[in-house]
Amino acid sequence: MPEASRPPLDRARRAKVVRDSLGVGLATGAYGLSFGALGTAAGLSVAQTCVLSLLAFTGASQFAFVGSAANPVAATASALLLGVRNAFYSFRTRPIVQPKGLLTLLAAHWTIDETTAMSTAQDDPELTRLAFWATAVSVYVLWNLATLLGAAGAARLGSPQKLGLDAAEPAAFLALLAPRLRDGRLFAIAVVGSAVALLATPFTPAGVPILLAALVAVTAGMRARAGEPQP
Amino acid sequence: MSWVTVLVASVGCLAIKAAGYMVPASLLDHPLVQRIAGLLPVTLLAALAVQQTVTHGRHLQLDARLPAVGVALIALRFRAPFLLVVILAAATAAMLRLIAA
């Protein structure tokens, strides 16, 4: 539809979508600072920390990865397990974003919690695509800039324990978890998963406790009745 | 941390996103698959949070992280934004260690 014949209402709605996307980018980017700091605190180089944000680009996975940095297998496994939900996001957003050609890979790369939430919240196809790409670009740019700042900054400031960064890691996980604990059942599963992981820690090699927690999730999913809320 | 690990994890996460664009709808549409996918982040994030608070390697270790995470929980109860929660936790642990030193 030519630009001139677009009704004014759509221009205002487009402006709002762009503003909201920038807001999401700013908020998400801000906590990229803590990721950057945690990355170098965990012993990764500034470059490695930045590559995670550039290539993996999915918050929970990145935090999990640097949190388990002492064990590369556990770190990779938890990052990938936490990344599984992005496949479902891709599945949901592909028919509404409909990227063409080379943009398809970029759209996949930029499919995360925030871009999915913003794009699926729109009721108009053009606004959907606008929300997706505007959110994607602002989050990607700001998240990566913030990662660099956090990584370079924390690397200069000295011991992670002195800065309390080892406490920042579990706090970050809880902050990511809080909005997901929508009901008592999810809370109960979270408790069981944590208890299993904790009890297994002294008796199993590093990394296995997290895999056992994943097993709790799989078991709970299999035991759920049809009609339970979907992700 | 080796570059191989960083790249495997990073490319792996990218591959998972790409897979969502490529696998047949029937696989991802399955209610069981969707339920499990919804439960994974909740369970893993909780387990990781608890592990990072009270363990060190393979044994239990209670230290400044515990009250710091307590502060984080209170901040979350008051709907504090992500960055503030993380900063409060770090600041609590840092201050406690400063006082104890």
Coordinates of C-alpha atoms in Angstrom, one line a residue:
Chain A
M1 CA 0.0 0.0 0.0
P2 CA 1.6 3.3 -1.0
E3 CA 2.8 5.5 1.8
A4 CA 0.5 8.5 1.0
S5 CA -2.7 6.5 1.3
R6 CA -1.9 5.1 4.7
P7 CA -4.4 6.4 7.2
P8 CA -2.9 8.6 10.0
L9 CA -3.9 6.1 12.7
D10 CA -1.4 3.6 11.3
R11 CA 1.4 6.2 11.4
A12 CA 0.8 6.8 15.1
R13 CA 0.6 3.1 15.8
R14 CA 3.8 2.5 13.9
A15 CA 5.5 5.2 15.9
K16 CA 4.3 3.6 19.1
V17 CA 5.6 0.2 18.1
V18 CA 9.0 1.7 17.3
R19 CA 9.1 3.6 20.7
D20 CA 8.1 0.4 22.6
S21 CA 10.8 -1.6 20.7
L22 CA 13.4 1.0 21.7
G23 CA 12.2 0.7 25.3
V24 CA 12.6 -3.0 25.2
G25 CA 16.0 -2.7 23.6
L26 CA 17.1 -0.3 26.3
A27 CA 15.9 -2.4 29.2
T28 CA 17.4 -5.6 27.8
G29 CA 20.6 -3.9 26.8
A30 CA 21.0 -2.6 30.3
Y31 CA 21.2 -6.0 31.8
G32 CA 23.8 -6.9 29.1
L33 CA 26.1 -4.9 31.4
S34 CA 25.7 -7.5 34.1
F35 CA 26.3 -10.3 31.6
G36 CA 29.5 -8.7 30.4
A37 CA 30.7 -8.3 33.9
L38 CA 29.9 -11.9 34.8
G39 CA 31.6 -13.2 31.7
T40 CA 35.0 -11.8 32.6
A41 CA 34.4 -12.5 36.2
A42 CA 34.0 -16.2 35.2
G43 CA 37.4 -16.1 33.5
L44 CA 36.3 -15.6 29.9
S45 CA 38.2 -13.0 28.0
V46 CA 36.5 -9.8 26.9
A47 CA 36.5 -11.2 23.3
Q48 CA 34.9 -14.5 24.3
T49 CA 32.2 -12.7 26.4
C50 CA 31.4 -10.5 23.4
V51 CA 31.3 -13.4 21.0
L52 CA 28.7 -15.1 23.2
S53 CA 26.5 -12.0 22.9
L54 CA 27.2 -11.6 19.2
L55 CA 26.6 -15.3 18.2
A56 CA 24.5 -16.9 20.8
F57 CA 22.4 -13.9 21.6
T58 CA 20.0 -15.4 24.1
G59 CA 20.1 -14.1 27.6
A60 CA 19.4 -17.1 29.9
S61 CA 21.7 -19.4 27.9
Q62 CA 24.5 -16.9 28.1
F63 CA 24.1 -16.4 31.9
A64 CA 24.0 -20.2 32.3
F65 CA 27.1 -20.7 30.2
V66 CA 29.3 -18.2 32.1
G67 CA 27.8 -19.4 35.4
S68 CA 29.1 -22.9 34.7
A69 CA 32.3 -21.8 33.1
A70 CA 34.4 -24.1 35.3
N71 CA 32.9 -27.1 33.5
P72 CA 32.7 -26.7 29.7
V73 CA 30.4 -29.6 29.1
A74 CA 27.9 -28.4 31.8
A75 CA 28.2 -24.9 30.5
T76 CA 27.4 -25.9 26.9
A77 CA 24.6 -28.3 27.9
S78 CA 22.8 -25.8 30.1
A79 CA 23.2 -23.1 27.4
L80 CA 21.7 -25.4 24.7
L81 CA 18.9 -26.7 27.0
L82 CA 17.9 -23.1 27.9
G83 CA 18.0 -22.3 24.2
V84 CA 15.5 -24.9 23.2
R85 CA 12.6 -22.5 23.7
N86 CA 13.9 -20.3 20.9
A87 CA 13.1 -23.0 18.4
F88 CA 9.5 -22.7 19.5
Y89 CA 9.7 -19.0 19.2
S90 CA 11.1 -19.4 15.6
F91 CA 8.3 -21.7 14.9
R92 CA 5.7 -19.2 16.1
T93 CA 7.2 -16.1 14.5
R94 CA 8.2 -17.4 11.1
P95 CA 4.6 -17.4 9.7
I96 CA 4.0 -13.8 10.9
V97 CA 7.4 -12.3 10.3
Q98 CA 7.8 -14.0 6.9
P99 CA 11.4 -13.1 6.3
K100 CA 12.6 -13.3 2.7
G101 CA 15.9 -14.8 1.4
L102 CA 19.0 -13.9 3.4
L103 CA 16.9 -12.1 6.0
T104 CA 15.7 -15.6 7.1
L105 CA 18.9 -16.5 8.9
L106 CA 19.0 -13.0 10.5
A107 CA 15.4 -13.4 11.6
A108 CA 16.2 -16.8 13.1
H109 CA 19.3 -15.4 14.9
W110 CA 17.2 -12.5 16.3
T111 CA 14.3 -14.7 17.5
I112 CA 14.4 -14.5 21.3
D113 CA 12.0 -13.8 24.2
E114 CA 11.7 -10.1 23.5
T115 CA 11.2 -10.1 19.7
T116 CA 8.7 -12.9 20.0
A117 CA 6.7 -11.2 22.7
M118 CA 6.7 -7.9 20.8
S119 CA 5.8 -9.3 17.4
T120 CA 3.1 -11.7 18.6
A121 CA 1.4 -8.9 20.5
Q122 CA 0.6 -7.0 17.4
D123 CA -2.7 -7.4 15.5
D124 CA -1.7 -6.1 12.1
P125 CA 0.8 -7.8 9.8
E126 CA 2.9 -4.8 9.0
L127 CA 3.1 -3.8 12.7
T128 CA 4.1 -7.4 13.5
R129 CA 7.1 -7.2 11.2
L130 CA 7.9 -3.7 12.4
A131 CA 7.8 -4.8 16.0
F132 CA 10.0 -7.8 15.3
W133 CA 12.7 -6.0 13.4
A134 CA 12.7 -2.8 15.5
T135 CA 13.0 -4.8 18.7
A136 CA 15.6 -7.1 17.2
V137 CA 17.9 -4.3 16.0
S138 CA 17.6 -2.3 19.2
V139 CA 18.1 -5.3 21.5
Y140 CA 21.0 -6.6 19.4
V141 CA 22.9 -3.4 19.2
L142 CA 22.3 -2.4 22.9
W143 CA 22.9 -5.9 24.3
N144 CA 26.2 -6.2 22.5
L145 CA 27.4 -2.7 23.4
A146 CA 26.4 -3.3 27.0
T147 CA 28.2 -6.6 27.0
L148 CA 31.4 -5.0 25.8
L149 CA 31.1 -2.2 28.4
G150 CA 30.4 -4.7 31.2
A151 CA 33.1 -7.1 30.2
A152 CA 35.8 -4.4 29.7
G153 CA 34.7 -2.5 32.8
A154 CA 34.6 -5.5 35.2
A155 CA 37.9 -6.8 33.9
R156 CA 39.5 -3.6 35.1
L157 CA 37.9 -3.5 38.5
G158 CA 39.5 -6.6 40.1
S159 CA 38.3 -9.7 42.0
P160 CA 34.8 -10.9 41.2
Q161 CA 34.3 -11.9 44.9
K162 CA 35.2 -8.4 46.0
L163 CA 32.6 -7.0 43.7
G164 CA 30.1 -9.6 44.8
L165 CA 29.7 -10.8 41.2
D166 CA 29.4 -14.4 42.3
A167 CA 26.2 -13.4 44.0
A168 CA 25.1 -11.5 41.0
E169 CA 24.9 -14.7 38.9
P170 CA 22.2 -16.5 41.0
A171 CA 20.4 -13.2 41.3
A172 CA 20.3 -12.9 37.5
F173 CA 18.8 -16.4 37.3
L174 CA 16.1 -15.6 39.8
A175 CA 15.3 -12.4 38.0
L176 CA 14.9 -14.3 34.7
L177 CA 12.9 -17.0 36.6
A178 CA 10.5 -14.7 38.5
P179 CA 8.2 -13.7 35.5
R180 CA 8.0 -17.3 34.5
L181 CA 6.6 -18.6 37.8
R182 CA 3.0 -18.0 36.7
D183 CA 1.4 -20.6 39.0
G184 CA 1.8 -22.9 41.9
R185 CA 2.4 -25.9 39.7
L186 CA 5.4 -24.2 37.9
F187 CA 6.7 -23.2 41.3
A188 CA 6.5 -26.7 42.6
I189 CA 8.3 -28.1 39.6
A190 CA 11.0 -25.5 40.0
V191 CA 11.4 -26.5 43.7
V192 CA 11.6 -30.2 42.8
G193 CA 14.1 -29.6 40.0
S194 CA 16.3 -27.4 42.3
A195 CA 16.1 -30.0 45.1
V196 CA 17.1 -32.9 42.7
A197 CA 20.1 -30.8 41.4
L198 CA 21.2 -29.9 44.9
L199 CA 21.0 -33.4 46.2
A200 CA 22.9 -34.7 43.2
T201 CA 25.7 -32.2 43.4
P202 CA 28.0 -34.0 45.9
F203 CA 27.5 -37.3 44.3
T204 CA 27.7 -36.7 40.6
P205 CA 30.3 -35.2 38.1
A206 CA 29.9 -31.5 37.4
G207 CA 27.1 -30.8 34.9
V208 CA 25.0 -33.9 35.8
P209 CA 22.8 -32.1 38.4
I210 CA 21.6 -29.6 35.7
L211 CA 20.9 -32.5 33.3
L212 CA 18.9 -34.2 36.1
A213 CA 16.9 -30.9 36.6
A214 CA 16.1 -31.0 32.8
L215 CA 15.0 -34.6 33.3
V216 CA 12.6 -33.4 36.0
A217 CA 11.1 -30.9 33.4
V218 CA 10.7 -33.7 30.9
T219 CA 9.1 -36.0 33.4
A220 CA 6.7 -33.3 34.6
G221 CA 5.8 -32.5 31.0
M222 CA 5.0 -36.1 30.4
R223 CA 2.8 -36.4 33.5
A224 CA 0.8 -33.2 32.8
R225 CA -2.7 -33.6 31.6
A226 CA -3.9 -32.2 28.3
G227 CA -5.3 -28.7 28.7
E228 CA -2.5 -27.4 30.8
P229 CA -1.2 -23.9 29.9
Q230 CA 1.2 -23.8 27.0
P231 CA 4.5 -22.0 26.9
Chain B
M1 CA 37.5 -21.3 28.9
S2 CA 38.5 -22.5 25.5
W3 CA 37.4 -20.8 22.3
V4 CA 36.1 -24.2 21.1
T5 CA 33.6 -24.4 23.9
V6 CA 32.5 -20.8 23.4
L7 CA 32.0 -21.3 19.7
V8 CA 30.2 -24.7 20.1
A9 CA 27.8 -23.2 22.6
S10 CA 27.2 -20.1 20.5
V11 CA 26.8 -21.8 17.2
G12 CA 24.6 -24.4 18.9
C13 CA 22.2 -21.8 20.2
L14 CA 22.1 -20.2 16.7
A15 CA 21.4 -23.7 15.2
I16 CA 18.5 -24.3 17.6
K17 CA 16.9 -21.0 16.5
A18 CA 17.4 -22.0 12.8
A19 CA 15.9 -25.4 13.5
G20 CA 12.7 -23.8 14.5
Y21 CA 12.5 -22.5 11.0
M22 CA 13.2 -25.8 9.4
V23 CA 11.7 -28.7 11.3
P24 CA 8.3 -29.9 10.3
A25 CA 5.4 -28.3 12.1
S26 CA 4.1 -31.6 13.4
L27 CA 7.1 -32.0 15.6
L28 CA 6.9 -28.6 17.3
D29 CA 3.1 -28.6 17.4
H30 CA 2.9 -31.6 19.5
P31 CA 1.4 -30.7 23.0
L32 CA 3.9 -32.9 24.9
V33 CA 6.9 -31.2 23.1
Q34 CA 5.4 -27.8 23.9
R35 CA 4.8 -28.6 27.5
I36 CA 8.4 -29.8 28.0
A37 CA 9.7 -26.8 26.2
G38 CA 7.8 -24.5 28.6
L39 CA 9.0 -26.4 31.7
L40 CA 12.7 -26.4 30.7
P41 CA 13.6 -22.8 31.4
V42 CA 11.7 -22.8 34.7
T43 CA 13.3 -25.9 36.1
L44 CA 16.8 -25.1 34.8
L45 CA 16.9 -21.5 35.9
A46 CA 15.7 -22.5 39.4
A47 CA 18.3 -25.3 39.6
L48 CA 21.1 -23.0 38.4
A49 CA 20.1 -20.3 40.9
V50 CA 20.1 -22.7 43.8
Q51 CA 23.4 -24.3 42.7
Q52 CA 25.1 -20.9 42.3
T53 CA 24.0 -19.8 45.7
V54 CA 24.9 -22.6 48.0
T55 CA 27.4 -24.9 46.2
H56 CA 31.0 -24.5 45.2
G57 CA 32.2 -27.3 42.9
R58 CA 30.8 -30.5 44.3
H59 CA 30.2 -29.4 47.9
L60 CA 27.9 -27.2 49.9
Q61 CA 29.3 -23.8 50.8
L62 CA 27.3 -21.2 52.6
D63 CA 28.8 -17.7 52.3
A64 CA 27.9 -14.1 51.5
R65 CA 26.0 -15.3 48.5
L66 CA 23.1 -16.5 50.6
P67 CA 22.1 -13.2 52.2
A68 CA 22.8 -11.5 48.9
V69 CA 20.3 -13.8 47.1
G70 CA 17.9 -13.1 50.0
V71 CA 18.1 -9.4 49.2
A72 CA 17.5 -10.2 45.5
L73 CA 14.4 -12.2 46.4
I74 CA 13.1 -9.3 48.4
A75 CA 13.8 -6.9 45.5
L76 CA 12.0 -9.2 43.1
R77 CA 9.0 -9.3 45.5
F78 CA 8.9 -5.5 45.1
R79 CA 9.1 -5.9 41.3
A80 CA 12.5 -4.3 41.0
P81 CA 13.9 -4.2 37.5
F82 CA 16.4 -6.9 36.5
L83 CA 19.5 -4.7 36.7
L84 CA 18.6 -3.4 40.1
V85 CA 18.1 -6.9 41.5
V86 CA 21.5 -8.0 40.2
I87 CA 23.3 -4.8 41.5
L88 CA 21.7 -5.2 44.9
A89 CA 22.8 -8.8 45.2
A90 CA 26.3 -7.9 44.2
A91 CA 26.5 -4.9 46.5
T92 CA 25.2 -7.0 49.4
A93 CA 27.8 -9.7 49.0
A94 CA 30.6 -7.1 48.4
M95 CA 29.6 -5.1 51.6
L96 CA 29.4 -8.2 53.7
R97 CA 32.8 -9.3 52.6
L98 CA 34.2 -5.9 53.2
I99 CA 32.8 -5.8 56.7
A100 CA 34.0 -9.4 57.5
A101 CA 37.5 -8.7 56.2

